Coordinates of C-alpha atoms and ligand atoms in Angstrom, one line a residue:
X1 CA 4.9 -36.8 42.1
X2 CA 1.3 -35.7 43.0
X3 CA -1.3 -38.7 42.9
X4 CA -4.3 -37.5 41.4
X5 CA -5.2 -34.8 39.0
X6 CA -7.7 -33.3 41.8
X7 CA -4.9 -33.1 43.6
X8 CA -2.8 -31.2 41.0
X9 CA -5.6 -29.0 40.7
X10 CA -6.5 -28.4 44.0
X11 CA -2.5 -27.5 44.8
X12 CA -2.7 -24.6 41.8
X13 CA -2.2 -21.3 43.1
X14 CA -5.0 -18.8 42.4
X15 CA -4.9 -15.6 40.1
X16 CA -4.7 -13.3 43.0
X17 CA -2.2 -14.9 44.8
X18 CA -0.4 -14.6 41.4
X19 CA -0.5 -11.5 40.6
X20 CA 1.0 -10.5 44.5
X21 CA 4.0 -12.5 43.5
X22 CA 7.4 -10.4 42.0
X23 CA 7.9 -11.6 39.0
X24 CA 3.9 -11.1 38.6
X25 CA 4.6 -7.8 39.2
X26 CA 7.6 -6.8 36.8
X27 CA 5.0 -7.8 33.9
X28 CA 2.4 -5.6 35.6
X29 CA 4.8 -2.7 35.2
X30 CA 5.1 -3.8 31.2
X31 CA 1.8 -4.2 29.9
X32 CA -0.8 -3.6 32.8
X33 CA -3.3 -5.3 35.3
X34 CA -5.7 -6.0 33.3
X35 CA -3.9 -8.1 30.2
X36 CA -1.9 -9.6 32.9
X37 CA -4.6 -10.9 34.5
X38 CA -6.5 -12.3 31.3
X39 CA -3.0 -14.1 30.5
X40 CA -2.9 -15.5 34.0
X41 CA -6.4 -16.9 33.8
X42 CA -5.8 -18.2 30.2
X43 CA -3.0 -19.7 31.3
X44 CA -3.9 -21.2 34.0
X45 CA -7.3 -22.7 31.9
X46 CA -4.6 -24.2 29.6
X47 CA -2.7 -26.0 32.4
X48 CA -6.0 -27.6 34.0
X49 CA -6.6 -28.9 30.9
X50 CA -3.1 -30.4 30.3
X51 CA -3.2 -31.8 33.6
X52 CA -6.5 -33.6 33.0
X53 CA -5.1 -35.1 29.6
X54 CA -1.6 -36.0 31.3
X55 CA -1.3 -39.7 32.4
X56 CA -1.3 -41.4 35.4
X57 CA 2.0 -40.7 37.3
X58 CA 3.3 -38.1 35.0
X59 CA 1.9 -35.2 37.0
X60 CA 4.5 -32.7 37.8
X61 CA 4.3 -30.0 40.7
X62 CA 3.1 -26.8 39.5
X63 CA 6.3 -24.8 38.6
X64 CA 5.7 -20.9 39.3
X65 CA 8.6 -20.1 37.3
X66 CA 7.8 -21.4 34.3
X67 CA 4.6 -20.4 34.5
X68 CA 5.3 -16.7 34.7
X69 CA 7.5 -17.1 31.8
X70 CA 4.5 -18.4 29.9
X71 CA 2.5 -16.3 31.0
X72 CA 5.2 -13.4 29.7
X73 CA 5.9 -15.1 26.1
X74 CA 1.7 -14.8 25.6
X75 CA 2.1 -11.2 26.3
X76 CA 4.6 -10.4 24.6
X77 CA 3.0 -12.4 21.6
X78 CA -0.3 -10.7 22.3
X79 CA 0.9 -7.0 22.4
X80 CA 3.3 -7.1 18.9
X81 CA 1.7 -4.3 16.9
X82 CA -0.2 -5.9 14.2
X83 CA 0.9 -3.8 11.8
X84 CA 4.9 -4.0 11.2
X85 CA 7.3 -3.0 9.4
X86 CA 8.6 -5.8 6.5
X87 CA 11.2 -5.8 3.9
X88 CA 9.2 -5.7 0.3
X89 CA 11.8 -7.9 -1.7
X90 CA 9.0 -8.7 -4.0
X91 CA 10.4 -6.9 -7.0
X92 CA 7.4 -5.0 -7.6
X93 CA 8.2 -1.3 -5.7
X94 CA 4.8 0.0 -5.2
X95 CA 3.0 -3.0 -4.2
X96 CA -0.4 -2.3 -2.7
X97 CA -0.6 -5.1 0.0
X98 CA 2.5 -3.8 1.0
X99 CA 1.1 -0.6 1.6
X100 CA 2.7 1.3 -1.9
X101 CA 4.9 4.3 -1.4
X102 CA 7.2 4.1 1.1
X103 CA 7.5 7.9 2.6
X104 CA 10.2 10.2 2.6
X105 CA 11.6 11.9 6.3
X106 CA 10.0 15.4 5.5
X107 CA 6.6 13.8 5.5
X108 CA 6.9 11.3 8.2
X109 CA 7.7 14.4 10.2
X110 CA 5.2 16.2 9.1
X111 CA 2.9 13.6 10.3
X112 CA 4.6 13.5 14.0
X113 CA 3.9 17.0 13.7
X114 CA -0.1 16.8 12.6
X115 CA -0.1 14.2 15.2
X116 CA 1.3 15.8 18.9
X117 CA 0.2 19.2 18.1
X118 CA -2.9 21.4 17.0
X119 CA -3.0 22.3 13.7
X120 CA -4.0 24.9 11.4
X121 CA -6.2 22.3 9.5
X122 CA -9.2 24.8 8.7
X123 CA -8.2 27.9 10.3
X124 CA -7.1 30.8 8.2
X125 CA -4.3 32.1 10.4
X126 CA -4.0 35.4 8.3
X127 CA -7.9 36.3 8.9
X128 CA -8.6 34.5 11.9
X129 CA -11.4 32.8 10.5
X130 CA -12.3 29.4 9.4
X131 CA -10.3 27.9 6.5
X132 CA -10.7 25.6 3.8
X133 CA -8.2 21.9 4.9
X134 CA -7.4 21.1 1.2
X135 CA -5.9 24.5 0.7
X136 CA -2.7 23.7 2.7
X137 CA -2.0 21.4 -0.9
X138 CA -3.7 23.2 -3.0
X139 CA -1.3 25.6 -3.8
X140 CA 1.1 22.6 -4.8
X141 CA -0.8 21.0 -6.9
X142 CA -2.2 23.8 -9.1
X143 CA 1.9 25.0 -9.4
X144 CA 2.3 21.5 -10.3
X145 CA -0.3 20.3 -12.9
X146 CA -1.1 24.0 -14.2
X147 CA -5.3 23.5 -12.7
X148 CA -7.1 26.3 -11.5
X149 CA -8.4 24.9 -8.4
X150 CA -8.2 21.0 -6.3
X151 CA -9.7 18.8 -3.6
X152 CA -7.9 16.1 -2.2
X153 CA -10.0 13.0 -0.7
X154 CA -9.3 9.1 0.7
X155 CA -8.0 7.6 -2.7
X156 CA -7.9 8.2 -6.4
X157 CA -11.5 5.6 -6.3
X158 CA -13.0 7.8 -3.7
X159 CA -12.0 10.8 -6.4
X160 CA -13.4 8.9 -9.2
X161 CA -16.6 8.4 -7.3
X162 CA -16.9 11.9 -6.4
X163 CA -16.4 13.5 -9.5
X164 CA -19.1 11.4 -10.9
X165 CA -21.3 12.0 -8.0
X166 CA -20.8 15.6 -8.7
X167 CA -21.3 15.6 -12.3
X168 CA -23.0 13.3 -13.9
X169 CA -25.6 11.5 -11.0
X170 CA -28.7 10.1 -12.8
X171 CA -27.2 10.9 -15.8
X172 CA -24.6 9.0 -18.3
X173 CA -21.1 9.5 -18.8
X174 CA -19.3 8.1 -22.0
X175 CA -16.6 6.0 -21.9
X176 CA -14.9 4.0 -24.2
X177 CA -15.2 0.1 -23.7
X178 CA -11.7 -0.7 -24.1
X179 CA -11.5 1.5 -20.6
X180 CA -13.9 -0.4 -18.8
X181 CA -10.9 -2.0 -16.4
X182 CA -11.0 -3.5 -12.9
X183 CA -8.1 -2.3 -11.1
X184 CA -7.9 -5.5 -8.7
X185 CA -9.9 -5.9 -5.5
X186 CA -13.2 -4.4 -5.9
X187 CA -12.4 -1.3 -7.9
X188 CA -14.2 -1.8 -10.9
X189 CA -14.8 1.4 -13.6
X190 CA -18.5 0.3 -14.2
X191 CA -19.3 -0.8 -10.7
X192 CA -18.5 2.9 -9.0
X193 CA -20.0 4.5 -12.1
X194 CA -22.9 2.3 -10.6
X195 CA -22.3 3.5 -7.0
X196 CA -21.9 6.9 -8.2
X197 CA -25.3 7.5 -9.8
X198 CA -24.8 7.8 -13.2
X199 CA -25.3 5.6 -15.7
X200 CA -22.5 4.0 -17.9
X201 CA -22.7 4.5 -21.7
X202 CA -20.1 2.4 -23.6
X203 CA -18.4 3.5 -26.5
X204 CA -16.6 1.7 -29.3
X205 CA -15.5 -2.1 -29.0
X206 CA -12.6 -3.4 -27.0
X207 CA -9.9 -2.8 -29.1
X208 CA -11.1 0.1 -31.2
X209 CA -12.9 3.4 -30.6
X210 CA -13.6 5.8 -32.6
X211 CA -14.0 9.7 -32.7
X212 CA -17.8 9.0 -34.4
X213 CA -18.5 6.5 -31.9
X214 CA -18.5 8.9 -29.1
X215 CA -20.3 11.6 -31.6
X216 CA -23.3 9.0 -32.1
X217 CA -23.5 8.3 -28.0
X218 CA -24.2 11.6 -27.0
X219 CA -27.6 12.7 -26.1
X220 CA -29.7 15.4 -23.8
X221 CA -28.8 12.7 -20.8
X222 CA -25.3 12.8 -21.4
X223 CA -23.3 14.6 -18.2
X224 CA -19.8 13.9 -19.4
X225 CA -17.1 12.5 -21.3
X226 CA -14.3 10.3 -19.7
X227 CA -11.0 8.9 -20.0
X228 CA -9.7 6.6 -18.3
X229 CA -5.9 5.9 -18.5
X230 CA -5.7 2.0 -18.8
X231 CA -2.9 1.3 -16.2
X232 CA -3.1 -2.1 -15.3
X233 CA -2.7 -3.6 -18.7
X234 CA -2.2 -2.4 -23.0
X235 CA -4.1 -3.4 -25.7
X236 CA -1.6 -4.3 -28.4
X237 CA -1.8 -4.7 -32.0
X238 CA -5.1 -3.6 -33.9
X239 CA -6.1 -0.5 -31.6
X240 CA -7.6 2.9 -32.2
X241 CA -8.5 5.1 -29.1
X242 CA -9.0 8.5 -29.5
X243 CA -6.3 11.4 -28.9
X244 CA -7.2 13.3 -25.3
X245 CA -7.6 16.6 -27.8
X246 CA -10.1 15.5 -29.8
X247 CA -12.2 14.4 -27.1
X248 CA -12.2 17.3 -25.1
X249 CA -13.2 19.1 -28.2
X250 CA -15.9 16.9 -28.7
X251 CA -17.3 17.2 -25.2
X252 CA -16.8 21.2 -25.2
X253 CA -19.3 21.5 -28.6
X254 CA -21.4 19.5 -26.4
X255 CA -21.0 21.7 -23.7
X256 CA -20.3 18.8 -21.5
X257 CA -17.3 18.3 -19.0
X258 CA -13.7 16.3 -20.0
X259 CA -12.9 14.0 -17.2
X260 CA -9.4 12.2 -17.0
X261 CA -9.1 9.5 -15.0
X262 CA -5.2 8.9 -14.8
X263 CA -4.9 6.0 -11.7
X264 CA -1.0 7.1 -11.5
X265 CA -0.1 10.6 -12.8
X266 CA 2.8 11.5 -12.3
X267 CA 4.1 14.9 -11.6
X268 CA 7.2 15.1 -13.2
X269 CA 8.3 13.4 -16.8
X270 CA 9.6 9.9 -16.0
X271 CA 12.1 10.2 -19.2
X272 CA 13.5 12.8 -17.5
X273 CA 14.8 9.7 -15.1
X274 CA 15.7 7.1 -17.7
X275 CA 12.1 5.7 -17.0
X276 CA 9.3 5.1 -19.5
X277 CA 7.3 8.0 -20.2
X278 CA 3.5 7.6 -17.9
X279 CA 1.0 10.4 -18.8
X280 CA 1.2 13.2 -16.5
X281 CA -1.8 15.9 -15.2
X282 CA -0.5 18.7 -16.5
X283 CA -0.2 17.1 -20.0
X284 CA -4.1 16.3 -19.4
X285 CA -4.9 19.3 -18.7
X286 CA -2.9 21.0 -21.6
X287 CA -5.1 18.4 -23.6
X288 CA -8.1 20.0 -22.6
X289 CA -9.5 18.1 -19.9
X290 CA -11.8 19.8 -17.1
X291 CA -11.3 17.5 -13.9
X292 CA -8.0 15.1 -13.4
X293 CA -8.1 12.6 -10.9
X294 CA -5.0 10.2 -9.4
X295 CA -3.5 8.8 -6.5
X296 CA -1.6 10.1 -3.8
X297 CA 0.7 6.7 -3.5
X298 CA 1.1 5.3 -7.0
X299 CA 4.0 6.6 -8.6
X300 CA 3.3 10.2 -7.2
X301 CA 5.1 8.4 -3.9
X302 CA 3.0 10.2 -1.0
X303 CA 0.4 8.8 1.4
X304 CA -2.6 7.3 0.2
X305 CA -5.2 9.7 -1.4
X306 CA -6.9 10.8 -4.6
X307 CA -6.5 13.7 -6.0
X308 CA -9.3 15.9 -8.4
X309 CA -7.5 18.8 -9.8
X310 CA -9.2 21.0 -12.7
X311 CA -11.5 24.3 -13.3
X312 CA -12.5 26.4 -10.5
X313 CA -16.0 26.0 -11.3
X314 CA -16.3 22.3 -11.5
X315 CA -13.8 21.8 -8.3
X316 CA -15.9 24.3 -6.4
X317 CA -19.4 21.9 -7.5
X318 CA -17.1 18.9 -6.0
X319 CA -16.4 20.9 -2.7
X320 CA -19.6 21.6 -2.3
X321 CA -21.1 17.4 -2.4
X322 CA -22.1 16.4 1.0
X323 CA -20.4 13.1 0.5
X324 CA -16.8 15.3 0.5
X325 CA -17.5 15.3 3.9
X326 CA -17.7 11.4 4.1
X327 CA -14.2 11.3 1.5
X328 CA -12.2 14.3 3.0
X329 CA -8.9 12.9 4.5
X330 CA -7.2 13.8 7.8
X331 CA -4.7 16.7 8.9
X332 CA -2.3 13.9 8.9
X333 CA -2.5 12.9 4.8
X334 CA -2.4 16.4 4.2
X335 CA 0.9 16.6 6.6
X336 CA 2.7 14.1 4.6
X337 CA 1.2 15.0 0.9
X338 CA 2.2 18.8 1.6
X339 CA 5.7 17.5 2.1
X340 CA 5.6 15.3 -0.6
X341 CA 4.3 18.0 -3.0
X342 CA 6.9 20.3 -1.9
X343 CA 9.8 17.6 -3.2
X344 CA 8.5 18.0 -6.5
X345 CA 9.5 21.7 -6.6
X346 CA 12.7 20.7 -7.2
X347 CA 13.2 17.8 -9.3
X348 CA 17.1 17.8 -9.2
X349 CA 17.1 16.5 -5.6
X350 CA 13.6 14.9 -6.0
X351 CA 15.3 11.4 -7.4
X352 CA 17.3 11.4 -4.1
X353 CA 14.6 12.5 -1.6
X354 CA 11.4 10.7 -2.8
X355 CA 11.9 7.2 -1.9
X356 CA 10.0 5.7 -4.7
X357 CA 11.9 7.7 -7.6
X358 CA 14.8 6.3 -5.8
X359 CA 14.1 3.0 -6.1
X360 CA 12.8 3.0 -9.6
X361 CA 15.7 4.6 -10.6
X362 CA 18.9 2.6 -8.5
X363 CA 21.1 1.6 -11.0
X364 CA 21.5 -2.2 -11.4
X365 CA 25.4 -2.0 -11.0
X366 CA 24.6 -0.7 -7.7
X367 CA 21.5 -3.2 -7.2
X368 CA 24.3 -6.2 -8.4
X369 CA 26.6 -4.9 -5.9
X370 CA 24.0 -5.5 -3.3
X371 CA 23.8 -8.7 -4.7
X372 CA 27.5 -9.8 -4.2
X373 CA 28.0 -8.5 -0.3
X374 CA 24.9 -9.9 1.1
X375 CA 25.7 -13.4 -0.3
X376 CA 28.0 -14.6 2.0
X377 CA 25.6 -14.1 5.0
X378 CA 22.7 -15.3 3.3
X379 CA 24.6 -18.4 2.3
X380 CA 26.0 -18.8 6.2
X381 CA 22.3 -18.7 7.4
X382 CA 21.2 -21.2 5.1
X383 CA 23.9 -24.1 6.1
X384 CA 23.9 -27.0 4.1
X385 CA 19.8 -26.6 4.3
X386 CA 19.4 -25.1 1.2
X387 CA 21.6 -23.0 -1.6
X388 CA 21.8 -19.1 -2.0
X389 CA 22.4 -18.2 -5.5
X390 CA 22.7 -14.3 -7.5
X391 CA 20.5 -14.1 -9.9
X392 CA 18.9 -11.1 -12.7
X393 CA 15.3 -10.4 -12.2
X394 CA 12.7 -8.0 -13.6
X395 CA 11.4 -5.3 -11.1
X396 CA 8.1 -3.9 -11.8
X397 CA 6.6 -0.8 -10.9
X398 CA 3.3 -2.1 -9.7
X399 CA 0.4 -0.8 -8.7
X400 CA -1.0 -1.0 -12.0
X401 CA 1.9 1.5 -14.0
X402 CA 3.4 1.0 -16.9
X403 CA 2.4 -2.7 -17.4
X404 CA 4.3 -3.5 -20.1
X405 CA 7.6 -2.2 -18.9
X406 CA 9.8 -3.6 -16.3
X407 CA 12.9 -2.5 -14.9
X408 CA 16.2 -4.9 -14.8
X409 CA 17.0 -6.1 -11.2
X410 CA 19.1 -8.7 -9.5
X411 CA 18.8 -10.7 -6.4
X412 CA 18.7 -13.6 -4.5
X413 CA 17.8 -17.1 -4.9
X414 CA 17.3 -19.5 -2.7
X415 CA 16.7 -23.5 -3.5
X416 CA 16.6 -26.8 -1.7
X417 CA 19.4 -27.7 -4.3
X418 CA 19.1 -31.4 -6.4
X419 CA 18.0 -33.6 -3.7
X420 CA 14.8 -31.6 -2.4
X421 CA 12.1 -30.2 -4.3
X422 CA 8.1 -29.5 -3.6
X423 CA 6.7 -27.6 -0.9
X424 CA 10.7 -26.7 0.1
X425 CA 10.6 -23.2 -1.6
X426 CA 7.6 -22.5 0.6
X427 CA 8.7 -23.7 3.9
X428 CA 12.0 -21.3 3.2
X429 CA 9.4 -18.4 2.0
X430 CA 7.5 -19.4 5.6
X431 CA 11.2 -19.1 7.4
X432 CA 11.5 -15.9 5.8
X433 CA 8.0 -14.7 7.0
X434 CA 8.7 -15.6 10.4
X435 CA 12.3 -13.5 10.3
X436 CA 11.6 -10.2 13.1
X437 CA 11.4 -7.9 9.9
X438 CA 9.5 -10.8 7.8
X439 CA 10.8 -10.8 4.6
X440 CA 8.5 -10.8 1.5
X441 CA 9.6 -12.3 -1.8
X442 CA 8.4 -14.5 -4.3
X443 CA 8.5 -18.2 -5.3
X444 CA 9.5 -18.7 -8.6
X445 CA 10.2 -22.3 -10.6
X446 CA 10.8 -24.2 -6.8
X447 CA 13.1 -21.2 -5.8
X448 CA 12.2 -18.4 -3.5
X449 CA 13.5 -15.4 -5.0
X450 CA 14.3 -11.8 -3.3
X451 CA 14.8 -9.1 -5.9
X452 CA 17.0 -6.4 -4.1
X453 CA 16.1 -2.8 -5.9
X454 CA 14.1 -2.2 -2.6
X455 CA 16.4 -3.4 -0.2
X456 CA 17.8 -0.1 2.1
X457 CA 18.3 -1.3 5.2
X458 CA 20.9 -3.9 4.2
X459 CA 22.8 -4.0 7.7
X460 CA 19.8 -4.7 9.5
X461 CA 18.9 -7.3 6.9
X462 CA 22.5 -8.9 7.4
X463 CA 21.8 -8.9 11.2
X464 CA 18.8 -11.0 11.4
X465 CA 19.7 -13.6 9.1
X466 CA 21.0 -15.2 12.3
X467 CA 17.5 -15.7 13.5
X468 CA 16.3 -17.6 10.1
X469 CA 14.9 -21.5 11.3
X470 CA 13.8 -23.3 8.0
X471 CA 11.3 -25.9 9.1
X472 CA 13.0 -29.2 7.7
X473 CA 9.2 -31.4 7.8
X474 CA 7.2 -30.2 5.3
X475 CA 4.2 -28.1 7.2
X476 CA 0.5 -30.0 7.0
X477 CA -1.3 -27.3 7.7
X478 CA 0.0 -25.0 5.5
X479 CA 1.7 -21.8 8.2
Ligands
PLP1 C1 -5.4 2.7 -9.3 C2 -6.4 3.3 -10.1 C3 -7.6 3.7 -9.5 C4 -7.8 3.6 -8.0 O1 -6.9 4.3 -7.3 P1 -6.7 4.1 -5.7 O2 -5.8 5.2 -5.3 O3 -6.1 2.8 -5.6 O4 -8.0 4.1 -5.1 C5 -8.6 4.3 -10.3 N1 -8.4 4.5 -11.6 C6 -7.3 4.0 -12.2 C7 -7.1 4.2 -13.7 C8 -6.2 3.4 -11.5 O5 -5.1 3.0 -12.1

């Protein structure tokens, strides 16, 4: 036992000496001088400060071993990507905190491939000369919505914003009231209108618009007419809106533009899956309208982006914005979207290849199945701390699609049983988090539930059961 804390302190090695010892060393090898030596110091800030608060007489010798180790769990701790992979057992499939559309293998490689090599981004390898980046998708997504012409940018917002940029700045754009949605988060229709320029010109009530109400809104400051494809939620019950046609009708007497705002758009009929049917591009198009905009990662099931499709003319106007420039996405979106547009040229493999159609589309025999052989671990895991259970659930589609639909699911419960109740379904959804691949469900009624249609790596969900700790106390300061 050392007498006195001045002592203790005095006997600590320093950081140099430290960092000349082996062990120091190995970890140099790993993660480098520099966040070595920060850990050392902090470290070794940490134990002066113990030692100061320790009592009289309990001052230990300054263990080199176990401080090294220390020093190696803060490093190991403080180098873990950020940004992980997790298993989404939330039920809803494209959920946007869990970053949507999970990607199929053509387009991660294409990404590796974007990544480690030059490119052709804007090079025209036929002439030599400068090219145009959006073309390398282009090509698929005329084939695929029947448009003239497209420009791809950051996200289906960004291609709202544009468009309206483009079109209609300090002027209005007509759109029906009962379209005014916010999207969650800060995507609001009116506030980017705002952003955008132009000024908002409601039409019709909340519930019902009418053909004359867009006729009597029009004026010389009118740019444009919108639609915008209310995806988060329906109105039900006594509703009028008025058919795509007869807008685009409207607006072309008026010489004005038809702009469809879609949010999801998908590229192929849903019904075509056993899914509910979700208004596609081409169909907008075929209705008459002039621009189309949706995202890259809703339903569509590519990286995140928004996509403008439409006539030559009015794409060409869009190209042509400086703030393009600020929206225009990177040579490895366009990687993974060109592969993901290619999938949709052939929609009999598509349901196997794209994993979101996958997904939406597994079978619940096969989900129930699931069910049934990942039981028995989950219950071993659990112990007598709390009971597993098989329960039917309702998937959704998320990310604002087809609101009113969801798709039959089963999964997993997991209770405290009779005798516990509270904050336990938490702690177990904490437990859960903290698993190497943290597992994301949802509490439901005191139970934490994990809906399996978007479980595919069910051996290496198996395997790390083993590492599940449930906090038995119940957690003060909330994780
Ligand atoms: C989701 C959505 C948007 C925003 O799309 P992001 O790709 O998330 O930026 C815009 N409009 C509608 C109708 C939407 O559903």
């Amino acid at each position: 036992m050392l007498t006195s804390v001045a002592a203790a302190r005095r006997a600590l090695p320093s950081v140099d000496r430290l960092l000349q010892s082996e062990a120091v060393g190995i970890l140099i090898a790993r993660y480098g001088r520099a966040l070595v030596t920060e850990a050392i110091r902090d470290r070794l800030d940490s134990h002066r400060g113990e030692l100061s608060d320790a009592p009289p007489g309990a001052i230990a010798p300054f263990d080199e071993h176990a401080f090294v180790d220390a020093c190696a769990c803060l490093l190991q701790v403080r180098t873990q990507p950020s940004l992980k992979p997790v298993f989404n057992l939330t039920g809803t499939v494209l959920h946007t905190n869990l970053g949507r559309a999970p990607m199929p293998k053509s387009a991660a490689e294409a990404v590796v491939q974007a990544m480690t090599h030059p490119v052709n981004l804007e090079f025209d390898l036929g002439g030599g000369a400068r090219g145009e980046r959006d073309s390398h998708v282009e090509r698929w997504l005329t084939k695929l919505t029947g448009a003239e012409a497209a420009v791809v940018v950051n996200n289906n917002a960004a291609a709202v914003y544009l468009t309206l940029n483009t079109l209609a700045l300090k002027k209005e754009v007509l759109v029906s009231r009962g379209e005014l949605i916010e999207i969650g988060g800060a995507f609001r229709m009116p506030d980017i209108m705002a952003r955008a320029g132009c000024k908002l010109h409601e039409a019709g009530t909340t519930n019902r618009t009418h053909l004359k109400d867009y006729t009597a809104a029009i004026s010389a400051r009118t740019a444009a007419i919108m639609k915008v494809h209310t995806s988060n939620y329906a109105i039900q019950g006594f509703t009028a809106a008025v058919p795509e046609r007869e807008l685009a009708t409207l607006a072309h007497e008026h010489g004005l533009p038809f702009i469809v705002d879609l949010g999801s758009g998908m590229l192929v009929n849903l019904e075509d899956y056993g899914l509910p049917h979700e208004p596609t591009p081409r169909e907008a198009m075929a209705h008459g309208a002039d621009l189309v905009t949706f995202s890259g990662d809703k339903l569509l099931g590519g990286p995140q982006a928004g996509l403008i499709v439409g006539k030559k003319e009015l794409i060409a106007r869009i190209r042509k914005n400086p703030m393009k420039r600020a929206l225009r996405v990177d040579k490895m979106t366009l990687g993974a979207l060109e592969a993901v547009l290619r999938l949709y040229a052939d929609p009999e493999r598509l349901v196997q290849e794209l994993p979101t159609l996958r997904l939406l589309t597994r079978p619940l025999a096969d989900i129930e199945a699931q069910a049934q052989r990942v039981l028995p671990a989950m219950s071993a895991a659990l112990g007598t701390r709390a009971e597993a259970g098989i329960i039917a659930c309702s998937s959704q589609i998320g990310s604002g699609s087809l609101p009113v639909d969801s798709l039959p699911s089963a999964g997993i419960a997991v209770s405290a049983g009779a005798k516990r109740r509270g904050s336990f379904a938490d702690r177990i959804a904490a437990a859960f988090r903290a698993l190497p691949v943290p597992v994301i469900g949802r509490i439901k009624d005191g139970a934490f539930i994990m809906d399996l249609r978007c479980l595919e790596h069910e051996d290496e969900f198996v395997a790390q059961l083993a590492h599940l700790k449930i906090d038995e106390k119940p957690n003060h300061k909330g994780h």
